[in-house]
Amino acid sequence: MNIAVIGTGYVGLVSGICYAELGNSVVCVDKDPFKLATLQSGGIPIYEPGLQELSTKNVAAGRLSYTGDLRAAVHGADLVIIAVGTPPLPSGEADLRYIEAAAAEIADALRGYTIVAVKSTVPVGTNERVRDLIRSRTDEPFDSVSLPEFLREGSAIRDTLEPDRVVIGAESREAANKVAELHKPLTDRIMITDLRSAELLKYASNAFLATKISLINEIANICEKVGADVTQVAEGMGYDKRIGPAFLQAGIGYGGSCFPKDTRALIQIAGHVEYDFKLLRSVVEVNREQRFNVVRKLEMIFGGELRGKTIAVWGLSFKPNTDDVRESPALEIMRHLTDVGAKVRAYDPIATPNFRSLFGDRGVAWCEGALEAATGADALCLLTEWEEFAKADLPELQGVMGRPILIDGRNVFREEDVAGTDFVYYSIGRPSLNQGVREKVPLLQY
Ligand code: UGA
């Protein structure tokens, strides 16, 4: 199949490269001259494990190219995939400006029968709007298809090449079958729906996953009060096939470019039809508060006074294996710490430049290594579960820190890791692992 993908963000780029890997001829289109120059010179503008290699391989095989010329790309395509951004408006609603601009340009470039699919996450009714917009600008034959995306950053290639399901929303059975054919090598679980159900299904899936995370985080908070261990609770819950073990990892809440945006957008979508989505509003609120779990623990340990304390932070990205810092819990945690006068020393394996451009400098010491960040610190907060942190040598870490206080916001360390050390150790929802707190906190009168 000849495919044009409009937009080379995470979704567009990964999908385009993976469609080429399946043997299709793919042209990825972007307007951004910087992104385009990077792609055309063999680079990849985002960090995603394995993507660079897969792009290089498919470009070399002549199946994949990058261009700024949307018209030429659309002319030669059987399938045009819109994968441009839908950033949130201040109200929480998705901004459809880029989708509409892309649809108009596609309409003006259509030549002969083409399937136009929207892969961006869009509110219910958007595919119909796109269809009507294209129809108002051209007499060329086309069909609209909704093709929601379920990939995760950090494991995007695997999620795309081995999806749990492929959902195709369409009005035309023929168009749906053609798009289904394209995805057959990936999975047997291909579901054809109407346009609106495909659109809502995507939001509902993210809302459900976000709900699971907020639920387990609230259970973790209760565990801390009643003396239970959230990892044991989650494991036991997960064995129930109706619940499943995934996304029950307690921590400091979800971030990223999807869950925060999509949960707010779904609340707005519901609001527009006069439905108050109470459950999802709570999920969002719980998530916002959960990041302060770490701050509360620091305040408890230091008797409420963080001014002048040196706090090391490990992990700035919203999750490991990505340099994406959008809505990362680290942003608000570090904003709070710097606001109250703590001296922050931060380290992330790859996300520091992105973080700094969003956060500013605010007197933070940006470190090149994990031990460097921890050196002389009064406490260390682990905010992203990068593998290198899990491998840290705790006795060595203890040796460089001013005071051995570790707040593990992602439950990375096990009981046996901290048992032989002098760390005052706190994690999320595992009070039985707290080390030395009762004995040592009274000594920490600064
Ligand atoms: C999410 C969905 O998982 C994808 O299916 C979807 O396609 C994507 O959004 C999207 O809409 O584009 P992503 O945001 O890349 O993918 O990352 P996730 O792995 O889902 O993690 C999201 C956040 O939840 C992270 O901050 C992570 O730390 C947190 N999380 C995840 C938890 O706190 N606990 C868990 O058990 C799982």
Coordinates of N, CA and C in Angstrom, one line a residue, residues 151 153 202 206 255-263:
L151 N -0.2 3.0 21.1 CA 1.2 2.8 21.5 C 1.6 3.6 22.7
E153 N 4.9 5.5 24.7 CA 6.2 6.0 24.6 C 7.2 5.0 25.3
K202 N -11.0 5.1 22.2 CA -9.6 5.5 22.6 C -9.6 6.3 23.9
N206 N -7.9 5.1 27.7 CA -6.9 5.9 28.5 C -7.5 6.3 29.8
G255 N 1.9 10.9 34.2 CA 2.1 12.2 33.5 C 2.1 11.9 32.0
G256 N 2.9 12.7 31.3 CA 3.0 12.4 29.8 C 2.0 13.2 29.0
S257 N 2.1 13.0 27.7 CA 1.3 13.8 26.8 C -0.1 13.2 26.6
C258 N -0.4 12.1 27.2 CA -1.7 11.4 26.8 C -2.7 11.4 28.0
F259 N -2.4 10.7 29.1 CA -3.4 10.5 30.1 C -3.9 11.9 30.7
P260 N -3.0 12.8 31.1 CA -3.5 14.1 31.6 C -4.4 14.8 30.6
K261 N -3.9 14.8 29.3 CA -4.7 15.5 28.3 C -6.0 14.8 28.0
D262 N -5.9 13.5 27.8 CA -7.1 12.8 27.4 C -8.2 12.7 28.5
T263 N -7.8 12.6 29.7 CA -8.8 12.5 30.8 C -9.5 13.8 30.9

